[in-house]
XYZ file of C-alpha atoms in Angstrom:
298
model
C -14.767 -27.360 -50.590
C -17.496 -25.157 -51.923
C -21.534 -25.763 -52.633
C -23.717 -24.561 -55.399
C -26.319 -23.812 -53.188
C -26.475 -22.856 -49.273
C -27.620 -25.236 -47.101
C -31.438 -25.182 -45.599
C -31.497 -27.021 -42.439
C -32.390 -25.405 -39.354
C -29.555 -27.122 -36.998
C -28.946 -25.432 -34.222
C -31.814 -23.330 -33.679
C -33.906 -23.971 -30.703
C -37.272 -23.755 -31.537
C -37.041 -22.889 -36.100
C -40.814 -22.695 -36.350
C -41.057 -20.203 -33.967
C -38.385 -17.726 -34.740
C -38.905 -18.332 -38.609
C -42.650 -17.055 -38.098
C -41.173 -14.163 -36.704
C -38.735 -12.883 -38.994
C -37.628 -13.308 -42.455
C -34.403 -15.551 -42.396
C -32.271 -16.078 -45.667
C -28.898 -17.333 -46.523
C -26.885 -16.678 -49.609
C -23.307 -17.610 -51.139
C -20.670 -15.572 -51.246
C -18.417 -14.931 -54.293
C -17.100 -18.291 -56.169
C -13.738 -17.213 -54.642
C -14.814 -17.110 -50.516
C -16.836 -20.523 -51.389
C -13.744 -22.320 -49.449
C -13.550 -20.380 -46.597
C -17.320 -19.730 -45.914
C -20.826 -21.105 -45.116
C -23.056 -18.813 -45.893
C -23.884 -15.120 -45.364
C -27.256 -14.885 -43.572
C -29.533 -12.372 -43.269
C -32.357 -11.779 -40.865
C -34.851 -8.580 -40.942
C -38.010 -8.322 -38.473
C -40.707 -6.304 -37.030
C -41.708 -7.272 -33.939
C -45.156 -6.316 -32.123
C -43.512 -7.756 -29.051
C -40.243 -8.811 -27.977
C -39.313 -12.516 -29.017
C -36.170 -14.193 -26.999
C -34.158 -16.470 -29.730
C -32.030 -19.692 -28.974
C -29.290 -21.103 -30.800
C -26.590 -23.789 -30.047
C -23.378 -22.054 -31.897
C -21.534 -24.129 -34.778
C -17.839 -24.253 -34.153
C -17.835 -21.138 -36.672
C -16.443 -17.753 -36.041
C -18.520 -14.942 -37.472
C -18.795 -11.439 -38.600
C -21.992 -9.780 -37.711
C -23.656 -6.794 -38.936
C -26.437 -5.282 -36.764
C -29.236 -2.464 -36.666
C -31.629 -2.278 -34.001
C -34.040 0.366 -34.461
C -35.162 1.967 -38.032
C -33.276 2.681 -40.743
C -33.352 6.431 -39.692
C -32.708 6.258 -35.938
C -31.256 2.872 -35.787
C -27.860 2.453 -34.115
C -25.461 0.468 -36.545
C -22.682 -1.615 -35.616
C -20.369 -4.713 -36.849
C -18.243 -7.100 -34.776
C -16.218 -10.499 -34.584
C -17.971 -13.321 -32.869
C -16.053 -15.956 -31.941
C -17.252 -19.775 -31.739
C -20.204 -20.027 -28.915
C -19.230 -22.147 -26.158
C -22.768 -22.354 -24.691
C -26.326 -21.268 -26.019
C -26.634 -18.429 -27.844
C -30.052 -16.682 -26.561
C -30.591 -13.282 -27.920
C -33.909 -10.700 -27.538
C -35.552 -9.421 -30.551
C -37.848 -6.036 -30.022
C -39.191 -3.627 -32.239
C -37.369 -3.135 -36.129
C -34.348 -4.344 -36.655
C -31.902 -5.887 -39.568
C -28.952 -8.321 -38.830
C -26.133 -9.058 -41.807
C -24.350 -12.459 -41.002
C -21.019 -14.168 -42.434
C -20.571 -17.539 -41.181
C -17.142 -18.927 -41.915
C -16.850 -22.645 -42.051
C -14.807 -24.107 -39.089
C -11.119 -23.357 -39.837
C -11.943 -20.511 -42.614
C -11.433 -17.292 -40.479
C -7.842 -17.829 -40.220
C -6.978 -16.635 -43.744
C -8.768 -13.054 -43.180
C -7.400 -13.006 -39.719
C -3.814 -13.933 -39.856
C -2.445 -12.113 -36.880
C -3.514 -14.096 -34.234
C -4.669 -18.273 -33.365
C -8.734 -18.031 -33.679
C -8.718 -19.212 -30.052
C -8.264 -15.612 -29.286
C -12.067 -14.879 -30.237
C -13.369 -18.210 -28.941
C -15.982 -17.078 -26.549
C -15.892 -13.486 -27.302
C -17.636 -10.819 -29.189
C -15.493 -7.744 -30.159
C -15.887 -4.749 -32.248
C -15.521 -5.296 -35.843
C -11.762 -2.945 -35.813
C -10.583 -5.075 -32.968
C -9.682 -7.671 -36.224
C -9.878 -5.464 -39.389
C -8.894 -2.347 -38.140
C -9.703 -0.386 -41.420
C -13.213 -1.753 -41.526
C -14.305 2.087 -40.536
C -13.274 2.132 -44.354
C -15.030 0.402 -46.634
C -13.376 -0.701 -50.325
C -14.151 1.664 -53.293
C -17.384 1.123 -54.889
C -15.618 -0.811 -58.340
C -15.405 -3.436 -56.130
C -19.088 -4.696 -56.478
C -19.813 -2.564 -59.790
C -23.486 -4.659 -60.531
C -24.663 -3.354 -57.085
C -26.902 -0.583 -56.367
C -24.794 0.261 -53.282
C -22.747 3.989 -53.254
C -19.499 3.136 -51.697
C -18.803 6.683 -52.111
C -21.798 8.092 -49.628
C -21.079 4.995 -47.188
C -18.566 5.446 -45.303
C -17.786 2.639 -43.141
C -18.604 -1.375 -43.298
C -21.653 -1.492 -41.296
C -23.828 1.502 -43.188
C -22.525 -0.175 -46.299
C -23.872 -3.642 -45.761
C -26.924 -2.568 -43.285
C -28.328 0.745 -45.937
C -29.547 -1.836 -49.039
C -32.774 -3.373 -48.766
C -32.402 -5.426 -51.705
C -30.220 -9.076 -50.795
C -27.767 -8.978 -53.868
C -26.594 -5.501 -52.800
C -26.403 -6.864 -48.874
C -24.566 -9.653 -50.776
C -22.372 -7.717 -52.825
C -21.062 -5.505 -50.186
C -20.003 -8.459 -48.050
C -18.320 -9.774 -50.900
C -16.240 -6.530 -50.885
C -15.309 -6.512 -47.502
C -14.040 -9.705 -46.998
C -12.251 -9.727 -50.777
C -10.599 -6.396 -49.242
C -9.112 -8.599 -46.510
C -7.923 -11.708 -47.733
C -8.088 -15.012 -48.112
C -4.534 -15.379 -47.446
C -3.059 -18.546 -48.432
C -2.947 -20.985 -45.290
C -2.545 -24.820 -46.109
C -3.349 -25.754 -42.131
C -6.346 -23.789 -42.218
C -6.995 -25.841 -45.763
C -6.507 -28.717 -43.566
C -8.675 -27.839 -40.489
C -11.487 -27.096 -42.866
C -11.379 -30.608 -44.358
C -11.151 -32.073 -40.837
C -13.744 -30.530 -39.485
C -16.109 -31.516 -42.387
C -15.044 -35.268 -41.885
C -16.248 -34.899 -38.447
C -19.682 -33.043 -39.068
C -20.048 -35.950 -42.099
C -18.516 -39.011 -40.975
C -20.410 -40.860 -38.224
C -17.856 -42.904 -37.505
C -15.486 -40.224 -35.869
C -16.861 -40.190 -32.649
C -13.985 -39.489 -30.443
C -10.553 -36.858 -31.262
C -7.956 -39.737 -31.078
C -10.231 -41.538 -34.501
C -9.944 -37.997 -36.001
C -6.386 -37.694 -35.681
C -5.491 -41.342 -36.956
C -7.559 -40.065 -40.511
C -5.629 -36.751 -40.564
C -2.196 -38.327 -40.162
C -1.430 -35.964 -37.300
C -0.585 -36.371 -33.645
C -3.531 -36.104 -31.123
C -1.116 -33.211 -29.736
C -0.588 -31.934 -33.139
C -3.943 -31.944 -34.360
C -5.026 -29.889 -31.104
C -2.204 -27.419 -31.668
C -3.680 -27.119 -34.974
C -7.736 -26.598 -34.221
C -6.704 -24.011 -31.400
C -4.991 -21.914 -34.104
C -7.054 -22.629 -36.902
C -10.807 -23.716 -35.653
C -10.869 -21.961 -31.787
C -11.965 -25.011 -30.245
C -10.340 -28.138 -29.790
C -11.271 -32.097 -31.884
C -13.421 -33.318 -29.200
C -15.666 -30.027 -28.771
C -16.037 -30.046 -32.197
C -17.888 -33.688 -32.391
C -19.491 -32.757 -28.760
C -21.414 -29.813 -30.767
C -22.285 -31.867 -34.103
C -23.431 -34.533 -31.573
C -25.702 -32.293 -29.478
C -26.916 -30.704 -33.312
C -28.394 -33.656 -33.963
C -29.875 -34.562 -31.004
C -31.387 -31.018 -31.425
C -32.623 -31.998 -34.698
C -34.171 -35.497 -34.279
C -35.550 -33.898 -30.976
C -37.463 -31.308 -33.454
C -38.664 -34.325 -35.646
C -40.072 -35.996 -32.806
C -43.143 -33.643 -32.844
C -44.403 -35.150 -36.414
C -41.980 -38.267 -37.026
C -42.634 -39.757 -33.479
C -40.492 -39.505 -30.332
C -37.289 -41.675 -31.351
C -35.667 -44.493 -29.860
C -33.166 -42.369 -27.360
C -30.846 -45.112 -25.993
C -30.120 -46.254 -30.309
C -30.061 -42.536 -30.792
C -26.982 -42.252 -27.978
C -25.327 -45.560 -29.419
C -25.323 -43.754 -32.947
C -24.034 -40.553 -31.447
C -20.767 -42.041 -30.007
C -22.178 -41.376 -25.871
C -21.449 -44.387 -23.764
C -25.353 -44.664 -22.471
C -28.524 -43.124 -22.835
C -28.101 -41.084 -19.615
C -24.687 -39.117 -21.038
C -26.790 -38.223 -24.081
C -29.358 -37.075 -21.705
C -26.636 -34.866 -19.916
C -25.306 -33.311 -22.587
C -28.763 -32.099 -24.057
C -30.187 -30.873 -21.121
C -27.004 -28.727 -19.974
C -26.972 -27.383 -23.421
C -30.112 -26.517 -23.856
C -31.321 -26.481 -20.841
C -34.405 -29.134 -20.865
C -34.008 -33.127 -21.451
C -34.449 -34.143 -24.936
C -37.978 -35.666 -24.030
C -39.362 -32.374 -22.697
C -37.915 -30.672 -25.342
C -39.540 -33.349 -27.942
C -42.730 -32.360 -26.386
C -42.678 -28.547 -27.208
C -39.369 -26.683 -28.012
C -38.615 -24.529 -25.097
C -35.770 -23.458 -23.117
C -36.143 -21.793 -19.229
């Protein structure tokens, strides 16, 4: 599956209004070729009078993040492997500072990454050369010849993708590094892909035993398989895309009205109200009323 376009919700940010007033957040698409195996790149730049803590409910997405805090001159560069979130995400943003994203789409890392079940990162966040242990050398520039990036003069992954200030460069030098390390062909991780899009778009899989009966596979089978190829097992996955939503129609609720909870759990797949409740508040850490009210977290 690919998209012509990346996509411009919000989901899964605590809070959007007030973190996109605060810096300037874009996404872009890779190469035609990645399309399959990826989300988005995203990009985030800011300058911060005062420090700003952000809030985010992972996706069941690995990703590769590039990171300079400080200015260009002084700033320290790095780049590592962040492995699917299995609680909230909540991050402090001071002073200057430029992050360089690459989501992968649930089930896509595994083709870059061959060497080991994504389960090993789930939860973790290690250097970059923990994974791709050449990334301290990055791909000749010919590989992204449109670009107004110098291969030659950067010498590693980060300084390559951090240096540009213009996005298609940013862009382009992603491109390179992850064309420089795969995709590998891997029909399961094809597979796990396409399952975990039926769960994020169907809302009648509310439960891992409905998502195995459409995928053909045994409920041990298809667990065997998301542990290698997503990180996270069937019935995390449609936890999180659950709890995403709630997140979202919570967010409405400011200008659409505060919705009809108990329906809202009965769409969602929880057995009452109250579970709904649960889940939201030890995600997020408020209920989804007090949340409705005024996006904040403790």
């Amino acid at each position: 599956m690919s998209a012509s376009a990346p996509r411009r919700d919000t989901r899964g940010i605590v809070d959007p209004a007030g973190l996109l007033s605060r810096v300037r957040f874009r996404r872009h698409l890779p190469a035609p070729e990645l399309r399959p195996y990826l989300e988005h790149y995203w990009l985030i730049d800011w300058e911060l009078p005062e420090p700003y803590t952000s809030h985010v409910v992972p996706h069941p997405s690995v990703n590769v993040v590039f990171q300079r805090y400080g200015p260009p001159a002084t700033g320290h560069a790095s780049a590592e492997v962040a492995g699917i979130g299995l609680g909230l995400f909540t991050h402090e943003l001071t002073g200057t500072g430029r992050v360089c994203g690459i989501q992968f789409r649930p089930g896509g890392f595994r083709p870059f990454a061959p060497a080991r079940p994504v389960s090993t990162w789930t939860g973790r966040r290690v250097p970059l050369t923990d994974v791709f242990p050449d990334a301290d050398v990055f791909p000749d520039a010919g590989a992204f010849p449109d670009a107004d990036v110098d291969a030659a003069a950067l010498p590693d992954a980060p300084a390559a993708v951090l240096t540009p200030d213009e996005d298609h460069a940013r862009v382009a030098a992603l491109d390179a590094f992850l064309l420089a390390h795969g995709p590998a062909p891997d029909p399961a991780a094809d597979h796990a892909v396409e399952l975990v899009e039926l769960a994020r778009s169907d809302r009648t899989i509310r439960r891992a035993a409905q998502l195995a009966a459409a995928s053909g596979l045994s409920a041990r089978s298809l667990q065997r398989l998301f542990a290698d190829r997503v990180g996270v097992g069937p019935k995390w996955v449609i936890l999180r895309y659950r709890i995403h939503e709630a997140l979202e129609r919570a967010e409405a609720a400011g200008t659409t009205g505060t919705p009809d909870w108990a329906a809202l759990a009965a769409e969602l797949g929880y057995s009452d109200q109250a579970h709904l409740v649960r889940d939201f508040t030890t995600t997020i850490g408020v209920p989804p009323t007090a949340y409705a009210r005024g996006p904040s977290v403790p």
